[in-house]
Short mmCIF file of C-alpha atoms and ligand atoms in Angstrom, two decimals:
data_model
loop_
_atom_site.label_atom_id
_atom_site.label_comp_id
_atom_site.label_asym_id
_atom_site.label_seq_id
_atom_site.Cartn_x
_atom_site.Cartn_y
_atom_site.Cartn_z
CA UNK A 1 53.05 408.52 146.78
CA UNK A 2 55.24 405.31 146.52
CA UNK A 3 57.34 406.87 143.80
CA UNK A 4 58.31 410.09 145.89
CA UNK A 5 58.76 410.05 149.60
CA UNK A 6 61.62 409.62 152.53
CA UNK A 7 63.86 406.50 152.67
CA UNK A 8 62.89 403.90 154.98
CA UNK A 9 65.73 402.52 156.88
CA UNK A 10 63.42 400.03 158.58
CA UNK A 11 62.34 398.38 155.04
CA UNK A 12 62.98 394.70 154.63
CA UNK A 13 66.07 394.73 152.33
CA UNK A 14 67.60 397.05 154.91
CA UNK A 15 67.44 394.87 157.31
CA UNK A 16 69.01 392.42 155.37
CA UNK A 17 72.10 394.37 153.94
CA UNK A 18 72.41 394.84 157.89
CA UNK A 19 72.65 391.08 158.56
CA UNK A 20 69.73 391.71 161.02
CA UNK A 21 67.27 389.09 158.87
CA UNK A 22 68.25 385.75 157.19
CA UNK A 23 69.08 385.87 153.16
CA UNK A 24 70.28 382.70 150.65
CA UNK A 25 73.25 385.07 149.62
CA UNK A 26 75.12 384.10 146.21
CA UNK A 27 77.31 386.94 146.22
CA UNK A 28 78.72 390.06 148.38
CA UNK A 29 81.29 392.91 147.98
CA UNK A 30 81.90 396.41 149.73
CA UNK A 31 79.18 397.86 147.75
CA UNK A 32 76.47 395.42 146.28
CA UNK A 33 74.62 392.36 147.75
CA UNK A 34 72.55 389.43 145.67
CA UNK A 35 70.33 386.55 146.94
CA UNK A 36 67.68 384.66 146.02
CA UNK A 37 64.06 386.16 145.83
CA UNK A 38 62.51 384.02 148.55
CA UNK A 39 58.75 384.07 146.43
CA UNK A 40 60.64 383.77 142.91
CA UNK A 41 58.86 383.62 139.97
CA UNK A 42 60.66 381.08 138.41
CA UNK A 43 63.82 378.68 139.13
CA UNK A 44 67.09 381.33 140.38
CA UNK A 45 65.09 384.54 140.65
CA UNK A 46 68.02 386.75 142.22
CA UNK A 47 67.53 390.32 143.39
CA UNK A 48 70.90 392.19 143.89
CA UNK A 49 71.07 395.67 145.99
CA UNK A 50 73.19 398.65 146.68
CA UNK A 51 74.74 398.20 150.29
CA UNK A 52 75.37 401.93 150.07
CA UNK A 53 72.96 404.04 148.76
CA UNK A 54 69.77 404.37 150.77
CA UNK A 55 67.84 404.73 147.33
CA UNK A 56 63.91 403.62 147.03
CA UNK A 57 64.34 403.79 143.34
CA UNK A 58 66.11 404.52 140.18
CA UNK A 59 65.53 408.46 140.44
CA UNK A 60 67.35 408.19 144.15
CA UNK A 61 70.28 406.30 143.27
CA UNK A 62 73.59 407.90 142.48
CA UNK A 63 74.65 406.53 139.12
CA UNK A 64 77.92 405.39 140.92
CA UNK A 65 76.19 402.93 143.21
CA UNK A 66 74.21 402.06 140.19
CA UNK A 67 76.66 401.38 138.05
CA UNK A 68 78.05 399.39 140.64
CA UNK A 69 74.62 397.23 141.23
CA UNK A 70 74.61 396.97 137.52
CA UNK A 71 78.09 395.34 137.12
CA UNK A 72 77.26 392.77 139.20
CA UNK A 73 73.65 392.03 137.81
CA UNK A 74 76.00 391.49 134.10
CA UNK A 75 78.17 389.24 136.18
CA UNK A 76 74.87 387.26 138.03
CA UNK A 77 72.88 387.24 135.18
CA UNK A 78 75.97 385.19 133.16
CA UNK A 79 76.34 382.82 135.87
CA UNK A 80 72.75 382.06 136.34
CA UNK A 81 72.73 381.52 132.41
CA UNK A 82 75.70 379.02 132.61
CA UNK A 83 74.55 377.29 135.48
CA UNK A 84 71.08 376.93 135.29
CA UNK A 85 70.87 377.12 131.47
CA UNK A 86 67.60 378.67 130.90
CA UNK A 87 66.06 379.65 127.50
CA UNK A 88 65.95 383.57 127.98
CA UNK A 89 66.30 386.10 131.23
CA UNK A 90 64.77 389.18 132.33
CA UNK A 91 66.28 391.65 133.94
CA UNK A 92 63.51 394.07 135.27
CA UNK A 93 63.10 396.88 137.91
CA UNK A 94 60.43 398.61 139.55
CA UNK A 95 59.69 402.04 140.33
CA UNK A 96 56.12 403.00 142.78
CA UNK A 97 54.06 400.50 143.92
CA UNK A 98 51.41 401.30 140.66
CA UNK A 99 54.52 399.58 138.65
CA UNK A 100 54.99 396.80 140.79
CA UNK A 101 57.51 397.95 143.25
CA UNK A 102 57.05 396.41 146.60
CA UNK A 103 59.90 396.81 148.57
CA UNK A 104 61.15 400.33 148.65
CA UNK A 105 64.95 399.70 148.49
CA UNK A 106 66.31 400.18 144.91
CA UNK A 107 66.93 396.38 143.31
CA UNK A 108 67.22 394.68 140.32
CA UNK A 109 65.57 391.43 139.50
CA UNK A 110 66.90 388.94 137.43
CA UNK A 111 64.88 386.51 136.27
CA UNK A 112 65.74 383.29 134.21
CA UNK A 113 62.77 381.93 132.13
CA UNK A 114 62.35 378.33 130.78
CA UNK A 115 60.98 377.68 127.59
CA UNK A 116 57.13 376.70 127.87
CA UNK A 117 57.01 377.77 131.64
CA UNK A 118 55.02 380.70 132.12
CA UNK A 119 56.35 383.26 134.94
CA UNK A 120 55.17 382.63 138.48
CA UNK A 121 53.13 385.48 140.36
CA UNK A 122 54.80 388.37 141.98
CA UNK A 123 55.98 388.33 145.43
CA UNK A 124 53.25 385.70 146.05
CA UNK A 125 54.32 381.94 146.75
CA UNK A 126 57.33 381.40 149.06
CA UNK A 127 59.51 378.79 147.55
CA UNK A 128 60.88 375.67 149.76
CA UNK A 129 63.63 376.28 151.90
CA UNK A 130 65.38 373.64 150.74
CA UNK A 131 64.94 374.30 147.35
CA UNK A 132 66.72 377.60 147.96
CA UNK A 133 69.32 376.24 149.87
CA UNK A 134 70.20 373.85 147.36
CA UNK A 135 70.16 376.63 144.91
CA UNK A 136 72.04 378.51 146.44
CA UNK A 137 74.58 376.33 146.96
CA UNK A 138 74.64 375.24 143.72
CA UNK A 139 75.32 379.02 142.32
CA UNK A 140 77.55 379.93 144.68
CA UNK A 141 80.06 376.91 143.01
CA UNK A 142 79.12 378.57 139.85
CA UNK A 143 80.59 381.77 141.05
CA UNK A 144 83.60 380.89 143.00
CA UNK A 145 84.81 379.09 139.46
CA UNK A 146 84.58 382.85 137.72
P1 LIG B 1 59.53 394.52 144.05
O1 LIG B 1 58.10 394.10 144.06
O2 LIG B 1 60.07 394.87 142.70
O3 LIG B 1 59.75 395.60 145.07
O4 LIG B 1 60.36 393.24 144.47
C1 LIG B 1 60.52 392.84 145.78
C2 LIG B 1 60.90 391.39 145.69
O5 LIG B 1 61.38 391.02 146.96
C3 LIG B 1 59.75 390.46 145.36
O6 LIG B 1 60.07 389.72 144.20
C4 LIG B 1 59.62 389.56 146.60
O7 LIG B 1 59.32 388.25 146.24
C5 LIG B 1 61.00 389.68 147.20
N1 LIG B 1 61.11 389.51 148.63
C6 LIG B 1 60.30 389.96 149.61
N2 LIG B 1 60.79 389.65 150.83
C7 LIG B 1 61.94 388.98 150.61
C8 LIG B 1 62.94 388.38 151.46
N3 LIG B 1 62.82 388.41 152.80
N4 LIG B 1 64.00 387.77 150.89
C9 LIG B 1 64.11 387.71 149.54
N5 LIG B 1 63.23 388.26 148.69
C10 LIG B 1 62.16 388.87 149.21
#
């Protein structure tokens, strides 16, 4: 079952908190890492993760390391409403695949949402690279002024 079972160290998010696969980082510390969701479901989608705890979900986690994810999705989630200036945000996680979860490392998802733009499928159309690179770049200026 996708809501029980062993960590896999192997899963994609993993690999990224290891450096061994590409990300459009906005933001990194000791403990937590946030990039952009590379199939977003609308404009800024940002996942952050704990670099710590090898969690699948939120009955894994330690509530130190989630605490710690959670800080920075407050901090993220005011910088993506100041820079991108949407109309409302969700802030959403998943637990077991029959809720939506698809990658098995513990994340939240923040997503902005536009007024009269519906939300884009999940996990389904990858965005352009440039489009991400320019967002990311853009965000990252948003967050080195904090
Ligand atoms: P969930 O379905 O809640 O487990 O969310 C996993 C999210 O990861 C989805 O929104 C995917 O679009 C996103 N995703 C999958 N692979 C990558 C990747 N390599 N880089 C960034 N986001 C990804």
């Amino acid at each position: 079952m996708s809501l029980h079972g062993t960590y896999d160290p192997q899963n994609i998010f993993a690999q990224i908190i290891r450096g061994e696969l590409p990300c459009y980082k906005l933001y990194e510390d000791d403990d937590v890492l946030a990039f952009l969701d590379v199939f977003p479901q609308s404009s800024g989608h940002t996942l952050v993760v704990s670099k710590k705890a090898a969690a699948r979900n939120i009955l894994d986690i330690d509530a130190d390391n989630l605490c710690k994810v959670m800080r920075v999705v407050q901090q993220l989630t005011r910088v993506l409403v100041e820079g991108l200036q949407p109309e409302g945000v969700q802030v959403v996680q998943f637990n077991g695949a029959p809720a939506g979860q698809t990658v098995f490392h513990l994340h939240m998802h923040i997503v902005p949402r536009y007024a009269g733009q519906g939300l884009g499928m999940h996990a389904s159309s990858k965005a352009d690279p440039a489009e991400l690179e320019q967002l990311q770049a853009r965000l990252v200026k948003c967050i080195n002024r904090l």
